[in-house]
CSV table of C-alpha atoms in Angstrom, one decimal:
chain,number,residue,atom,x,y,z
H,1,ILE,CA,86.5,100.9,103.1
H,2,ALA,CA,87.7,99.1,99.7
H,3,GLY,CA,90.8,97.7,99.6
H,4,ILE,CA,92.6,94.8,100.8
H,5,THR,CA,93.4,92.9,103.4
H,6,GLN,CA,96.0,90.5,104.3
H,7,ALA,CA,96.2,88.0,106.9
H,8,PRO,CA,97.7,87.0,109.3
H,9,THR,CA,99.3,90.5,110.2
H,10,SER,CA,102.6,88.5,111.2
H,11,GLN,CA,103.7,85.4,112.0
H,12,ILE,CA,106.7,83.2,113.1
H,13,LEU,CA,107.2,79.9,111.5
H,14,ALA,CA,109.3,76.8,112.0
H,15,ALA,CA,111.3,75.8,108.9
H,16,GLY,CA,109.5,73.0,107.5
H,17,ARG,CA,105.9,73.9,108.0
H,18,ARG,CA,103.1,74.7,105.4
H,19,MET,CA,101.7,78.5,105.7
H,20,THR,CA,99.2,79.9,103.5
H,21,LEU,CA,99.4,84.3,103.5
H,22,ARG,CA,95.6,84.9,102.9
H,23,CYS,CA,94.8,88.4,100.6
H,24,THR,CA,91.3,89.4,99.9
H,25,GLN,CA,89.9,92.3,97.8
H,26,ASP,CA,87.0,94.1,97.4
H,27,MET,CA,87.4,96.0,94.7
H,28,ARG,CA,86.3,93.1,92.4
H,29,HIS,CA,89.6,93.9,90.5
H,30,ASN,CA,90.8,91.2,88.0
H,31,ALA,CA,94.3,91.4,88.4
H,32,MET,CA,96.2,89.8,91.6
H,33,TYR,CA,99.8,90.3,92.7
H,34,TRP,CA,102.2,89.0,95.4
H,35,TYR,CA,105.4,90.5,96.2
H,36,ARG,CA,107.9,89.9,98.9
H,37,GLN,CA,109.8,92.8,100.3
H,38,ASP,CA,113.7,92.3,101.4
H,39,LEU,CA,115.9,94.7,103.2
H,40,GLY,CA,118.3,96.6,100.2
H,41,LEU,CA,116.3,94.6,98.0
H,42,GLY,CA,112.8,96.2,97.1
H,43,LEU,CA,110.2,94.6,95.8
H,44,ARG,CA,110.2,91.2,93.8
H,45,LEU,CA,107.2,89.9,92.3
H,46,ILE,CA,106.3,86.5,93.1
H,47,HIS,CA,103.5,85.0,91.2
H,48,TYR,CA,100.4,87.1,89.8
H,49,SER,CA,97.0,85.9,88.8
H,50,ASN,CA,95.6,88.2,85.5
H,51,THR,CA,91.8,87.0,86.1
H,52,ALA,CA,90.1,84.1,88.5
H,53,GLY,CA,91.0,80.6,87.3
H,54,THR,CA,94.6,81.7,85.7
H,55,THR,CA,97.8,82.4,87.6
H,56,GLY,CA,101.5,82.9,86.5
H,57,LYS,CA,104.7,82.9,87.4
H,58,GLY,CA,106.7,86.4,88.6
H,59,GLU,CA,110.6,86.9,89.2
H,60,VAL,CA,111.1,84.6,92.4
H,61,PRO,CA,108.3,82.1,92.3
H,62,ASP,CA,110.1,79.3,94.0
H,63,GLY,CA,108.9,77.5,97.0
H,64,TYR,CA,105.4,79.2,96.5
H,65,SER,CA,102.5,78.3,95.2
H,66,VAL,CA,99.4,80.3,94.8
H,67,SER,CA,95.6,79.4,93.4
H,68,ARG,CA,93.0,81.6,92.4
H,69,ALA,CA,89.4,80.4,92.4
H,70,ASN,CA,87.6,83.3,92.6
H,71,THR,CA,88.0,87.2,91.9
H,72,ASP,CA,88.4,88.5,95.6
H,73,ASP,CA,90.9,85.8,96.9
H,74,PHE,CA,94.3,85.2,96.2
H,75,PRO,CA,96.6,82.8,98.4
H,76,LEU,CA,99.7,82.4,98.9
H,77,THR,CA,101.3,79.4,100.2
H,78,LEU,CA,104.7,78.4,101.3
H,79,ALA,CA,104.4,74.5,101.0
H,80,SER,CA,107.6,73.8,103.5
H,81,ALA,CA,108.8,77.2,104.5
H,82,VAL,CA,112.8,78.0,104.9
H,83,PRO,CA,114.6,80.4,106.3
H,84,SER,CA,115.5,82.4,103.1
H,85,GLN,CA,111.4,82.7,102.9
H,86,THR,CA,111.4,85.7,105.8
H,87,SER,CA,110.2,88.7,104.4
H,88,VAL,CA,107.2,91.0,104.7
H,89,TYR,CA,104.7,90.1,101.6
H,90,PHE,CA,102.5,92.5,100.0
H,91,CYS,CA,99.4,91.5,98.3
H,92,ALA,CA,97.9,93.7,95.1
H,93,SER,CA,95.7,94.2,92.8
H,94,SER,CA,95.0,96.0,89.4
H,95,ALA,CA,91.5,96.5,87.6
H,96,ASP,CA,92.8,94.2,84.9
H,97,SER,CA,96.1,92.7,83.2
H,98,GLY,CA,95.7,95.3,81.1
H,99,SER,CA,96.0,98.5,84.4
H,100,VAL,CA,99.0,99.5,85.1
H,101,THR,CA,98.4,101.1,88.6
H,102,GLN,CA,98.6,98.5,91.4
H,103,TYR,CA,96.9,99.0,95.0
H,104,PHE,CA,98.7,97.6,98.0
H,105,GLY,CA,97.5,95.8,100.7
H,106,PRO,CA,98.9,96.3,104.2
H,107,GLY,CA,101.5,93.4,104.5
H,108,THR,CA,102.3,90.0,106.4
H,109,ARG,CA,105.7,89.8,108.2
H,110,LEU,CA,106.6,86.2,108.0
H,111,LEU,CA,109.8,85.0,110.2
H,112,VAL,CA,111.0,81.8,109.6
H,113,LEU,CA,113.0,79.9,112.4
C,1,ALA,CA,115.1,94.7,80.7
C,2,GLN,CA,113.7,97.9,82.7
C,3,SER,CA,115.2,99.1,86.1
C,4,VAL,CA,115.1,101.8,88.8
C,5,THR,CA,117.6,103.4,90.5
C,6,GLN,CA,117.3,105.5,93.7
C,7,PRO,CA,120.3,106.9,94.4
C,8,ASP,CA,119.8,108.1,98.1
C,9,ILE,CA,119.3,105.4,100.8
C,10,HIS,CA,118.4,107.8,103.6
C,11,ILE,CA,117.4,111.8,103.6
C,12,THR,CA,117.2,113.6,106.6
C,13,VAL,CA,115.4,117.3,106.2
C,14,SER,CA,113.8,119.5,108.6
C,15,GLU,CA,110.3,120.1,109.1
C,16,GLY,CA,109.3,123.2,107.0
C,17,ALA,CA,112.0,122.5,104.5
C,18,SER,CA,111.6,121.2,100.9
C,19,LEU,CA,112.1,117.5,99.9
C,20,GLU,CA,113.4,116.1,96.0
C,21,LEU,CA,113.8,112.7,95.9
C,22,ARG,CA,115.5,111.8,92.8
C,23,CYS,CA,114.4,108.5,90.5
C,24,ASN,CA,116.2,107.3,87.6
C,25,TYR,CA,115.3,104.8,85.3
C,26,SER,CA,116.3,102.9,82.4
C,27,TYR,CA,113.7,101.7,79.8
C,28,GLY,CA,113.6,101.6,75.8
C,29,ALA,CA,110.5,103.6,75.6
C,30,THR,CA,108.4,106.1,78.1
C,31,PRO,CA,107.5,104.0,81.1
C,32,TYR,CA,104.5,104.2,83.2
C,33,LEU,CA,106.3,106.0,86.4
C,34,PHE,CA,105.0,105.7,90.0
C,35,TRP,CA,105.4,106.9,93.6
C,36,TYR,CA,104.4,104.8,96.5
C,37,VAL,CA,104.8,106.0,100.0
C,38,GLN,CA,105.4,103.4,103.0
C,39,SER,CA,104.8,104.4,106.3
C,40,PRO,CA,106.5,102.2,109.7
C,41,GLY,CA,104.0,98.8,109.5
C,42,GLN,CA,102.4,100.2,107.1
C,43,GLY,CA,101.4,98.9,103.2
C,44,LEU,CA,102.5,101.3,99.9
C,45,GLN,CA,100.0,104.1,99.1
C,46,LEU,CA,100.0,105.3,95.5
C,47,LEU,CA,101.2,108.6,96.1
C,48,LEU,CA,101.2,110.0,91.8
C,49,LYS,CA,101.8,108.5,88.6
C,50,TYR,CA,102.3,109.6,85.1
C,51,PHE,CA,101.4,108.1,81.8
C,52,SER,CA,101.2,110.7,79.6
C,53,GLY,CA,101.0,114.6,78.7
C,54,ASP,CA,101.8,117.2,81.4
C,55,THR,CA,104.9,116.3,82.8
C,56,LEU,CA,104.2,117.7,86.2
C,57,VAL,CA,101.8,115.6,87.9
C,58,GLN,CA,100.2,116.2,91.2
C,59,GLY,CA,99.4,113.9,94.1
C,60,ILE,CA,98.5,113.2,97.0
C,61,LYS,CA,99.4,114.9,101.0
C,62,GLY,CA,101.1,118.1,98.7
C,63,PHE,CA,103.5,116.0,96.5
C,64,GLU,CA,104.2,116.2,92.7
C,65,ALA,CA,106.8,114.9,90.3
C,66,GLU,CA,108.2,116.0,87.0
C,67,PHE,CA,109.0,113.6,84.5
C,68,LYS,CA,112.2,114.5,82.2
C,69,ARG,CA,112.8,112.7,79.2
C,70,SER,CA,116.5,113.9,78.7
C,71,GLN,CA,117.5,112.5,82.1
C,72,SER,CA,115.4,109.7,82.8
C,73,SER,CA,114.2,111.1,85.7
C,74,PHE,CA,110.8,111.1,87.5
C,75,ASN,CA,112.1,113.4,91.0
C,76,LEU,CA,109.5,113.5,93.8
C,77,ARG,CA,109.7,117.0,95.5
C,78,LYS,CA,107.3,118.3,98.4
C,79,PRO,CA,108.1,122.2,99.1
C,80,SER,CA,107.4,122.0,102.8
C,81,VAL,CA,107.9,118.8,104.7
C,82,HIS,CA,105.6,117.7,107.7
C,83,TRP,CA,106.8,115.6,110.1
C,84,SER,CA,104.2,113.1,109.0
C,85,ASP,CA,106.1,112.4,105.7
C,86,ALA,CA,108.0,110.6,107.7
C,87,ALA,CA,108.1,107.2,106.0
C,88,GLU,CA,110.0,105.1,103.1
C,89,TYR,CA,109.3,106.3,99.3
C,90,PHE,CA,109.5,103.9,96.3
C,91,CYS,CA,109.7,104.9,92.6
C,92,ALA,CA,108.3,102.4,90.5
C,93,VAL,CA,108.4,101.7,86.6
C,94,GLY,CA,105.5,100.2,84.8
C,95,VAL,CA,106.3,98.3,81.4
C,96,ARG,CA,104.0,95.9,79.4
C,97,GLY,CA,105.4,92.2,80.1
C,98,GLY,CA,103.5,89.6,78.3
C,99,SER,CA,100.2,89.0,79.5
C,100,ASN,CA,100.1,92.3,81.7
C,101,TYR,CA,102.0,95.1,83.0
C,102,LYS,CA,104.9,94.6,85.4
C,103,LEU,CA,106.0,96.8,88.2
C,104,THR,CA,109.7,97.6,88.5
C,105,PHE,CA,110.8,99.1,92.0
C,106,GLY,CA,113.4,101.1,93.1
C,107,LYS,CA,114.9,100.1,96.5
C,108,GLY,CA,113.6,102.7,98.1
C,109,THR,CA,114.6,106.3,100.1
C,110,LEU,CA,113.8,106.4,103.5
C,111,LEU,CA,113.0,110.2,104.5
C,112,THR,CA,113.9,111.0,108.3
C,113,VAL,CA,111.9,114.4,109.1
C,114,ASN,CA,114.1,116.4,112.6
C,115,PRO,CA,111.7,118.6,114.1
């Protein structure tokens, strides 16, 4: 079934550790996004990529980095995790930057201690 | 800047009852409007969307939503709720921002369905 996969499903991480959340889509979508979901705050955009080789900052980019080496993969890296990065992380994609409809992956639940 | 308000944090209905979830948006022009559903432990699934044309849009799982420009609203409705509809529902606004579209989400409404 076509869609977005994310790994890991969940993770407990010690503060200060480096962590990469993986996101892969097989829909050949050009645009991809990373959101974090926090109780009472809804979903907030961390970073986005309009096409392979380009990335941009969203609403809450600090402490996170992304890369887009190819169309299918859009990993999110926490260089040195802090407890405030405890959240549920969702990857999403849209056909291209001109498409407003986004499709979401199942999420990664991250606990930073 | 655009914003989305979902006034109801938590709604409880009985199975078989009708449902209406409220969504109000703030934006200078007609935005693109979405409803997503998130089942426990799952990702967000697109229920329906409004871009233009008929202001009553049909979605999956028997849901519909009506765009009312005069009220800046996009309320989600279902005539008869099923236990499997228990989930969190998010309204979102999509607007052009720079090089792409940005989705702004409401904070969600949690739906509980009583047997």
